[in-house]
PDB file of C-alpha atoms in Angstrom:
ATOM      1  CA  MET A   1      -0.015   0.009  -0.009  1.00 62.00           C
ATOM      2  CA  LEU A   2       1.028   3.632  -0.531  1.00 60.00           C
ATOM      3  CA  PHE A   3       0.732   6.187   2.265  1.00 66.00           C
ATOM      4  CA  CYS A   4       0.989   9.965   2.176  1.00 67.00           C
ATOM      5  CA  SER A   5       1.451  12.434   5.047  1.00 68.00           C
ATOM      6  CA  ILE A   6      -1.598  14.678   5.457  1.00 68.00           C
ATOM      7  CA  PRO A   7      -2.076  17.346   8.166  1.00 75.00           C
ATOM      8  CA  ALA A   8      -3.746  16.397  11.419  1.00 72.00           C
ATOM      9  CA  PRO A   9      -4.733  19.522  13.399  1.00 72.00           C
ATOM     10  CA  GLU A  10      -4.132  19.529  17.152  1.00 76.00           C
ATOM     11  CA  LYS A  11      -5.696  21.505  20.013  1.00 81.00           C
ATOM     12  CA  ARG A  12      -2.904  24.105  20.002  1.00 87.00           C
ATOM     13  CA  CYS A  13      -4.487  25.793  16.936  1.00 90.00           C
ATOM     14  CA  GLN A  14      -5.027  29.535  17.476  1.00 91.00           C
ATOM     15  CA  LYS A  15      -7.140  30.032  14.339  1.00 91.00           C
ATOM     16  CA  CYS A  16      -4.551  32.372  12.838  1.00 93.00           C
ATOM     17  CA  GLY A  17      -5.175  31.175   9.270  1.00 92.00           C
ATOM     18  CA  THR A  18      -1.496  30.953   8.309  1.00 94.00           C
ATOM     19  CA  CYS A  19      -1.959  27.422   7.009  1.00 93.00           C
ATOM     20  CA  VAL A  20      -4.957  28.496   4.886  1.00 94.00           C
ATOM     21  CA  ARG A  21      -3.030  31.339   3.254  1.00 94.00           C
ATOM     22  CA  THR A  22      -0.021  29.107   2.624  1.00 94.00           C
ATOM     23  CA  CYS A  23      -1.778  26.111   1.032  1.00 92.00           C
ATOM     24  CA  LYS A  24      -1.471  26.323  -2.779  1.00 88.00           C
ATOM     25  CA  GLU A  25      -3.831  23.376  -3.293  1.00 85.00           C
ATOM     26  CA  ASN A  26      -6.809  25.098  -1.593  1.00 90.00           C
ATOM     27  CA  ALA A  27      -7.018  22.012   0.618  1.00 89.00           C
ATOM     28  CA  ILE A  28      -7.654  24.028   3.809  1.00 92.00           C
ATOM     29  CA  PHE A  29     -10.925  25.916   4.465  1.00 92.00           C
ATOM     30  CA  GLN A  30     -11.550  28.221   7.385  1.00 92.00           C
ATOM     31  CA  ALA A  31     -14.696  30.196   8.247  1.00 92.00           C
ATOM     32  CA  PRO A  32     -14.197  33.441  10.233  1.00 91.00           C
ATOM     33  CA  GLY A  33     -13.411  32.650  13.873  1.00 89.00           C
ATOM     34  CA  LYS A  34     -13.526  28.878  13.272  1.00 90.00           C
ATOM     35  CA  TYR A  35     -10.904  26.158  13.228  1.00 91.00           C
ATOM     36  CA  PRO A  36      -9.473  25.262   9.784  1.00 91.00           C
ATOM     37  CA  ILE A  37     -10.930  22.277   7.970  1.00 90.00           C
ATOM     38  CA  PHE A  38      -8.531  20.060   6.032  1.00 89.00           C
ATOM     39  CA  ILE A  39      -9.771  18.478   2.790  1.00 86.00           C
ATOM     40  CA  SER A  40      -7.586  15.398   2.437  1.00 78.00           C
ATOM     41  CA  ASP A  41      -8.675  14.657  -1.158  1.00 76.00           C
ATOM     42  CA  PHE A  42      -7.107  17.944  -2.304  1.00 81.00           C
ATOM     43  CA  CYS A  43      -3.972  17.616  -0.174  1.00 82.00           C
ATOM     44  CA  SER A  44      -0.694  16.874  -2.000  1.00 77.00           C
ATOM     45  CA  GLY A  45       1.154  16.121   1.231  1.00 78.00           C
ATOM     46  CA  CYS A  46       3.739  18.849   0.544  1.00 80.00           C
ATOM     47  CA  GLY A  47       4.071  19.729   4.250  1.00 84.00           C
ATOM     48  CA  ALA A  48       3.887  23.506   3.825  1.00 89.00           C
ATOM     49  CA  CYS A  49       1.077  23.922   6.370  1.00 90.00           C
ATOM     50  CA  TRP A  50       2.791  22.191   9.265  1.00 88.00           C
ATOM     51  CA  THR A  51       6.074  23.884   8.379  1.00 91.00           C
ATOM     52  CA  VAL A  52       4.651  27.445   8.621  1.00 93.00           C
ATOM     53  CA  CYS A  53       2.272  26.907  11.532  1.00 93.00           C
ATOM     54  CA  PRO A  54       3.566  29.290  14.299  1.00 92.00           C
ATOM     55  CA  ASN A  55       2.043  27.187  17.091  1.00 89.00           C
ATOM     56  CA  LYS A  56       3.192  23.784  15.731  1.00 89.00           C
ATOM     57  CA  ALA A  57      -0.468  22.753  15.900  1.00 89.00           C
ATOM     58  CA  ILE A  58      -0.346  20.627  12.742  1.00 88.00           C
ATOM     59  CA  LYS A  59       1.313  17.216  12.691  1.00 84.00           C
ATOM     60  CA  PRO A  60       1.533  14.865   9.719  1.00 82.00           C
ATOM     61  CA  LYS A  61      -0.292  11.566   9.746  1.00 80.00           C
ATOM     62  CA  GLY A  62      -0.190   8.704   7.247  1.00 79.00           C
ATOM     63  CA  GLU A  63      -3.213   8.044   5.066  1.00 77.00           C
ATOM     64  CA  GLU A  64      -3.608   5.371   2.418  1.00 81.00           C
ATOM     65  CA  ILE A  65      -3.619   6.867  -1.067  1.00 80.00           C
ATOM     66  CA  GLY A  66      -3.205   3.814  -3.285  1.00 86.00           C
ATOM     67  CA  GLN A  67      -1.220   0.693  -4.010  1.00 89.00           C
ATOM     68  CA  VAL A  68       1.956  -0.185  -5.853  1.00 89.00           C
ATOM     69  CA  TYR A  69       2.458  -3.354  -7.918  1.00 89.00           C
ATOM     70  CA  LEU A  70       5.682  -4.949  -9.169  1.00 88.00           C
ATOM     71  CA  ASN A  71       5.768  -7.258 -12.185  1.00 82.00           C
ATOM     72  CA  GLU A  72       8.529  -8.671 -14.352  1.00 77.00           C
ATOM     73  CA  ILE A  73       8.519  -8.212 -18.134  1.00 72.00           C
ATOM     74  CA  ARG A  74      10.791 -10.767 -19.734  1.00 65.00           C
ATOM     75  CA  ASN A  75      12.083 -10.856 -23.305  1.00 58.00           C
ATOM     76  CA  PRO A  76      10.200 -13.711 -25.011  1.00 54.00           C
ATOM     77  CA  LYS A  77      13.548 -15.182 -26.144  1.00 51.00           C
ATOM     78  CA  SER A  78      15.225 -15.077 -22.738  1.00 47.00           C
ATOM     79  CA  GLU A  79      15.665 -18.010 -20.403  1.00 48.00           C
ATOM     80  CA  ILE A  80      12.725 -18.645 -18.078  1.00 45.00           C
ATOM     81  CA  PRO A  81      14.012 -18.700 -14.501  1.00 48.00           C
ATOM     82  CA  ASN A  82      12.765 -21.134 -11.896  1.00 51.00           C
ATOM     83  CA  LYS A  83      11.282 -19.967  -8.599  1.00 49.00           C
ATOM     84  CA  SER A  84      14.603 -20.165  -6.764  1.00 50.00           C
ATOM     85  CA  GLN A  85      16.108 -17.682  -9.239  1.00 46.00           C
ATOM     86  CA  ILE A  86      13.459 -14.984  -8.846  1.00 47.00           C
ATOM     87  CA  PRO A  87      14.088 -12.097  -8.422  1.00 49.00           C
ATOM     88  CA  ASN A  88      17.608 -12.476  -9.834  1.00 50.00           C
ATOM     89  CA  PRO A  89      17.912  -9.412 -12.116  1.00 47.00           C
ATOM     90  CA  LYS A  90      20.152 -11.122 -14.668  1.00 48.00           C
ATOM     91  CA  PHE A  91      17.112 -13.025 -15.959  1.00 52.00           C
ATOM     92  CA  GLN A  92      14.957  -9.905 -16.329  1.00 53.00           C
ATOM     93  CA  THR A  93      14.488  -7.520 -19.208  1.00 66.00           C
ATOM     94  CA  PHE A  94      12.365  -5.037 -17.295  1.00 78.00           C
ATOM     95  CA  TRP A  95      10.671  -4.528 -13.949  1.00 83.00           C
ATOM     96  CA  LEU A  96       7.273  -2.872 -14.294  1.00 86.00           C
ATOM     97  CA  VAL A  97       6.232  -0.759 -11.312  1.00 90.00           C
ATOM     98  CA  THR A  98       2.579   0.348 -11.374  1.00 90.00           C
ATOM     99  CA  GLY A  99       0.847   2.761  -9.025  1.00 88.00           C
ATOM    100  CA  ILE A 100      -2.915   2.812  -8.611  1.00 88.00           C
ATOM    101  CA  ALA A 101      -4.643   5.632  -6.742  1.00 84.00           C
ATOM    102  CA  LYS A 102      -7.325   4.965  -4.162  1.00 83.00           C
ATOM    103  CA  ALA A 103     -10.817   5.215  -5.682  1.00 83.00           C
ATOM    104  CA  GLY A 104     -12.123   8.771  -5.505  1.00 76.00           C
ATOM    105  CA  LEU A 105      -8.728  10.348  -4.772  1.00 73.00           C
ATOM    106  CA  GLU A 106      -8.643  13.845  -6.243  1.00 72.00           C
ATOM    107  CA  GLU A 107      -4.955  14.637  -5.878  1.00 74.00           C
ATOM    108  CA  THR A 108      -2.875  11.845  -7.439  1.00 77.00           C
ATOM    109  CA  GLY A 109       0.485  13.653  -7.412  1.00 76.00           C
ATOM    110  CA  PRO A 110       1.535  11.991  -4.126  1.00 80.00           C
ATOM    111  CA  VAL A 111       0.836   8.560  -5.699  1.00 84.00           C
ATOM    112  CA  VAL A 112       3.310   9.347  -8.488  1.00 84.00           C
ATOM    113  CA  THR A 113       5.870  10.587  -5.961  1.00 84.00           C
ATOM    114  CA  LYS A 114       5.616   7.434  -3.865  1.00 86.00           C
ATOM    115  CA  VAL A 115       5.802   5.166  -6.907  1.00 89.00           C
ATOM    116  CA  LYS A 116       8.900   7.043  -8.044  1.00 89.00           C
ATOM    117  CA  GLU A 117      10.504   6.494  -4.658  1.00 89.00           C
ATOM    118  CA  PHE A 118       9.720   2.764  -4.861  1.00 91.00           C
ATOM    119  CA  ALA A 119      11.144   2.546  -8.398  1.00 91.00           C
ATOM    120  CA  LEU A 120      14.297   4.439  -7.485  1.00 91.00           C
ATOM    121  CA  ASN A 121      14.979   2.154  -4.549  1.00 91.00           C
ATOM    122  CA  LEU A 122      14.355  -0.896  -6.741  1.00 90.00           C
ATOM    123  CA  ALA A 123      16.730   0.467  -9.386  1.00 89.00           C
ATOM    124  CA  LYS A 124      19.473   0.936  -6.797  1.00 89.00           C
ATOM    125  CA  ARG A 125      18.932  -2.615  -5.529  1.00 88.00           C
ATOM    126  CA  PHE A 126      19.225  -4.163  -9.010  1.00 83.00           C
ATOM    127  CA  LYS A 127      21.744  -1.580 -10.303  1.00 86.00           C
ATOM    128  CA  ALA A 128      19.463  -0.720 -13.210  1.00 85.00           C
ATOM    129  CA  ASP A 129      20.842   1.176 -16.174  1.00 85.00           C
ATOM    130  CA  TYR A 130      17.684   3.200 -16.803  1.00 87.00           C
ATOM    131  CA  ILE A 131      14.362   4.089 -15.206  1.00 89.00           C
ATOM    132  CA  LEU A 132      11.527   5.003 -17.554  1.00 90.00           C
ATOM    133  CA  PHE A 133       8.460   6.788 -16.196  1.00 90.00           C
ATOM    134  CA  ASP A 134       5.273   6.700 -18.295  1.00 89.00           C
ATOM    135  CA  THR A 135       2.865   9.537 -17.460  1.00 86.00           C
ATOM    136  CA  ALA A 136      -0.650  10.495 -18.385  1.00 82.00           C
ATOM    137  CA  ALA A 137      -1.127  13.079 -21.110  1.00 86.00           C
ATOM    138  CA  GLY A 138      -1.106  16.738 -20.194  1.00 87.00           C
ATOM    139  CA  THR A 139       0.833  19.015 -17.855  1.00 88.00           C
ATOM    140  CA  HIS A 140      -1.040  18.520 -14.586  1.00 83.00           C
ATOM    141  CA  CYS A 141       0.468  17.746 -11.160  1.00 78.00           C
ATOM    142  CA  PRO A 142       1.095  13.992 -11.636  1.00 81.00           C
ATOM    143  CA  VAL A 143       3.052  14.758 -14.824  1.00 88.00           C
ATOM    144  CA  ILE A 144       5.097  17.398 -13.021  1.00 87.00           C
ATOM    145  CA  SER A 145       5.784  14.961 -10.190  1.00 83.00           C
ATOM    146  CA  ALA A 146       7.016  12.351 -12.703  1.00 86.00           C
ATOM    147  CA  LEU A 147       9.279  14.843 -14.518  1.00 90.00           C
ATOM    148  CA  MET A 148      10.992  16.191 -11.404  1.00 87.00           C
ATOM    149  CA  ASP A 149      14.714  15.300 -11.369  1.00 87.00           C
ATOM    150  CA  CYS A 150      14.527  13.376 -14.662  1.00 91.00           C
ATOM    151  CA  ASP A 151      17.528  13.404 -16.987  1.00 93.00           C
ATOM    152  CA  LEU A 152      15.534  13.148 -20.204  1.00 96.00           C
ATOM    153  CA  ALA A 153      11.890  13.358 -21.292  1.00 96.00           C
ATOM    154  CA  TYR A 154      10.311  11.935 -24.439  1.00 96.00           C
ATOM    155  CA  ALA A 155       7.387  14.087 -25.553  1.00 96.00           C
ATOM    156  CA  VAL A 156       5.096  11.760 -27.532  1.00 95.00           C
ATOM    157  CA  THR A 157       2.538  13.450 -29.767  1.00 96.00           C
ATOM    158  CA  GLU A 158       0.420  12.851 -32.865  1.00 95.00           C
ATOM    159  CA  PRO A 159       0.148  14.696 -36.193  1.00 96.00           C
ATOM    160  CA  THR A 160      -2.972  16.704 -35.322  1.00 95.00           C
ATOM    161  CA  PRO A 161      -3.662  20.361 -34.324  1.00 94.00           C
ATOM    162  CA  MET A 162      -4.431  19.173 -30.766  1.00 94.00           C
ATOM    163  CA  GLY A 163      -1.238  17.159 -30.763  1.00 95.00           C
ATOM    164  CA  ALA A 164       0.765  20.289 -31.697  1.00 96.00           C
ATOM    165  CA  TYR A 165      -1.024  22.309 -28.985  1.00 96.00           C
ATOM    166  CA  ASP A 166      -0.324  19.715 -26.280  1.00 95.00           C
ATOM    167  CA  LEU A 167       3.271  19.423 -27.490  1.00 96.00           C
ATOM    168  CA  ASN A 168       3.723  23.150 -26.980  1.00 97.00           C
ATOM    169  CA  LEU A 169       2.487  22.869 -23.400  1.00 96.00           C
ATOM    170  CA  ILE A 170       4.722  19.948 -22.434  1.00 96.00           C
ATOM    171  CA  LEU A 171       7.807  21.474 -24.084  1.00 97.00           C
ATOM    172  CA  ASN A 172       7.224  24.677 -22.127  1.00 96.00           C
ATOM    173  CA  LEU A 173       6.881  22.664 -18.915  1.00 95.00           C
ATOM    174  CA  CYS A 174      10.062  20.704 -19.560  1.00 95.00           C
ATOM    175  CA  LYS A 175      11.840  23.987 -20.302  1.00 95.00           C
ATOM    176  CA  LYS A 176      10.773  25.424 -16.955  1.00 94.00           C
ATOM    177  CA  LEU A 177      11.830  22.250 -15.178  1.00 94.00           C
ATOM    178  CA  LYS A 178      15.106  22.262 -17.142  1.00 94.00           C
ATOM    179  CA  VAL A 179      14.540  18.720 -18.368  1.00 95.00           C
ATOM    180  CA  LYS A 180      16.174  17.817 -21.690  1.00 96.00           C
ATOM    181  CA  THR A 181      13.459  16.718 -24.121  1.00 97.00           C
ATOM    182  CA  LYS A 182      13.148  14.752 -27.367  1.00 97.00           C
ATOM    183  CA  ILE A 183      10.056  14.583 -29.550  1.00 97.00           C
ATOM    184  CA  ILE A 184       8.486  11.323 -30.733  1.00 95.00           C
ATOM    185  CA  LEU A 185       5.708  11.440 -33.358  1.00 96.00           C
ATOM    186  CA  ASN A 186       3.247   8.555 -32.975  1.00 93.00           C
ATOM    187  CA  GLN A 187       0.957   7.408 -35.834  1.00 92.00           C
ATOM    188  CA  ALA A 188       3.149   9.622 -37.973  1.00 91.00           C
ATOM    189  CA  ASP A 189       1.628   8.509 -41.284  1.00 90.00           C
ATOM    190  CA  LEU A 190      -1.875   9.611 -40.265  1.00 89.00           C
ATOM    191  CA  GLY A 191      -2.776  13.272 -40.497  1.00 87.00           C
ATOM    192  CA  ASP A 192      -0.711  16.378 -41.192  1.00 91.00           C
ATOM    193  CA  LYS A 193       2.497  16.658 -39.195  1.00 93.00           C
ATOM    194  CA  ARG A 194       3.435  20.190 -40.303  1.00 94.00           C
ATOM    195  CA  LYS A 195       1.963  21.861 -37.202  1.00 95.00           C
ATOM    196  CA  VAL A 196       3.925  19.512 -34.972  1.00 96.00           C
ATOM    197  CA  GLU A 197       7.112  20.242 -36.933  1.00 96.00           C
ATOM    198  CA  LYS A 198       6.432  23.996 -36.665  1.00 96.00           C
ATOM    199  CA  THR A 199       6.016  23.684 -32.893  1.00 96.00           C
ATOM    200  CA  ALA A 200       9.272  21.743 -32.678  1.00 96.00           C
ATOM    201  CA  ARG A 201      11.113  24.411 -34.671  1.00 97.00           C
ATOM    202  CA  SER A 202       9.817  27.131 -32.336  1.00 96.00           C
ATOM    203  CA  PHE A 203      11.745  25.402 -29.567  1.00 96.00           C
ATOM    204  CA  LYS A 204      14.739  24.867 -31.866  1.00 96.00           C
ATOM    205  CA  MET A 205      14.024  21.147 -31.848  1.00 96.00           C
ATOM    206  CA  LYS A 206      13.097  18.456 -34.334  1.00 96.00           C
ATOM    207  CA  VAL A 207      11.092  15.233 -34.375  1.00 96.00           C
ATOM    208  CA  GLU A 208      13.628  12.606 -33.326  1.00 95.00           C
ATOM    209  CA  LYS A 209      11.605   9.505 -34.201  1.00 91.00           C
ATOM    210  CA  GLU A 210       8.454   8.697 -36.117  1.00 92.00           C
ATOM    211  CA  ILE A 211       6.308   5.648 -35.321  1.00 89.00           C
ATOM    212  CA  PRO A 212       3.864   4.686 -38.105  1.00 88.00           C
ATOM    213  CA  TYR A 213       0.381   3.387 -37.443  1.00 88.00           C
ATOM    214  CA  SER A 214       0.556  -0.392 -37.466  1.00 86.00           C
ATOM    215  CA  LYS A 215      -1.827  -3.195 -36.515  1.00 87.00           C
ATOM    216  CA  GLU A 216       1.236  -5.194 -35.548  1.00 85.00           C
ATOM    217  CA  ILE A 217       2.077  -2.616 -32.879  1.00 82.00           C
ATOM    218  CA  VAL A 218      -1.522  -2.557 -31.645  1.00 84.00           C
ATOM    219  CA  GLN A 219      -1.646  -6.358 -31.410  1.00 85.00           C
ATOM    220  CA  ALA A 220       1.728  -6.538 -29.637  1.00 80.00           C
ATOM    221  CA  TYR A 221       0.642  -3.838 -27.172  1.00 78.00           C
ATOM    222  CA  SER A 222      -2.638  -5.647 -26.406  1.00 83.00           C
ATOM    223  CA  LYS A 223      -0.610  -8.787 -25.607  1.00 78.00           C
ATOM    224  CA  GLY A 224       1.704  -6.886 -23.288  1.00 72.00           C
ATOM    225  CA  GLN A 225       4.687  -7.368 -25.605  1.00 72.00           C
ATOM    226  CA  LEU A 226       7.529  -4.913 -26.024  1.00 70.00           C
ATOM    227  CA  LEU A 227       7.908  -2.972 -29.264  1.00 71.00           C
ATOM    228  CA  SER A 228      11.472  -4.269 -29.419  1.00 67.00           C
ATOM    229  CA  THR A 229      10.045  -7.691 -30.317  1.00 66.00           C
ATOM    230  CA  LEU A 230       9.029  -6.159 -33.684  1.00 66.00           C
ATOM    231  CA  LEU A 231      12.496  -5.794 -35.120  1.00 56.00           C
ATOM    232  CA  LYS A 232      11.575  -3.590 -38.088  1.00 63.00           C
ATOM    233  CA  TYR A 233      10.554  -0.773 -35.695  1.00 59.00           C
ATOM    234  CA  THR A 234      13.682  -0.806 -33.554  1.00 59.00           C
ATOM    235  CA  ASN A 235      16.121   0.828 -35.966  1.00 59.00           C
TER     236      ASN A 235
END
């Protein structure tokens, strides 16, 4: 299970409202003359409120926010290990770490942060060469959480006006976060890619790789196979 620290108000609260003014997530509500109310679904667990509280009236407490799953993804041609050899990393192609948010959770950024921590610790244990984080589309908080401290980001888009618009947003975000970025064009042979190329040029970049639409890719994906198993797409 995944747990996040959320504020737990104590009796020392003097109703000063400092925590309310500090919270950037609007997760704390306070009526005039009343004690603040903490909305856990909006809380990102950043800790700002208990840091600034002048009376030290807010203490963090752990709350379940989701679950993390670990699965192995093995190259179909690799040797199948027996139970005594698992989890020996020399038999693995990839470890897949998946985070699932608790049903109804509004703020999923902490889930991404906790899954990243789990993946980083796993990578150190197995001395992994790379860690690849797959995010949802957009530039919202979970995407920002995933991009923090990354060495390289692949911005995957499609040859449509909306694809070009979203590409502009994510490239601006990566620029602000100072994350080196490369552009991948998916379903490159469908639609008009000129708007995407124009957006890339505005950032002094280019499309690094084009992936054509292919039923083979769709079928491999639906079976949970890696694209590297389709050799003609790996060059």
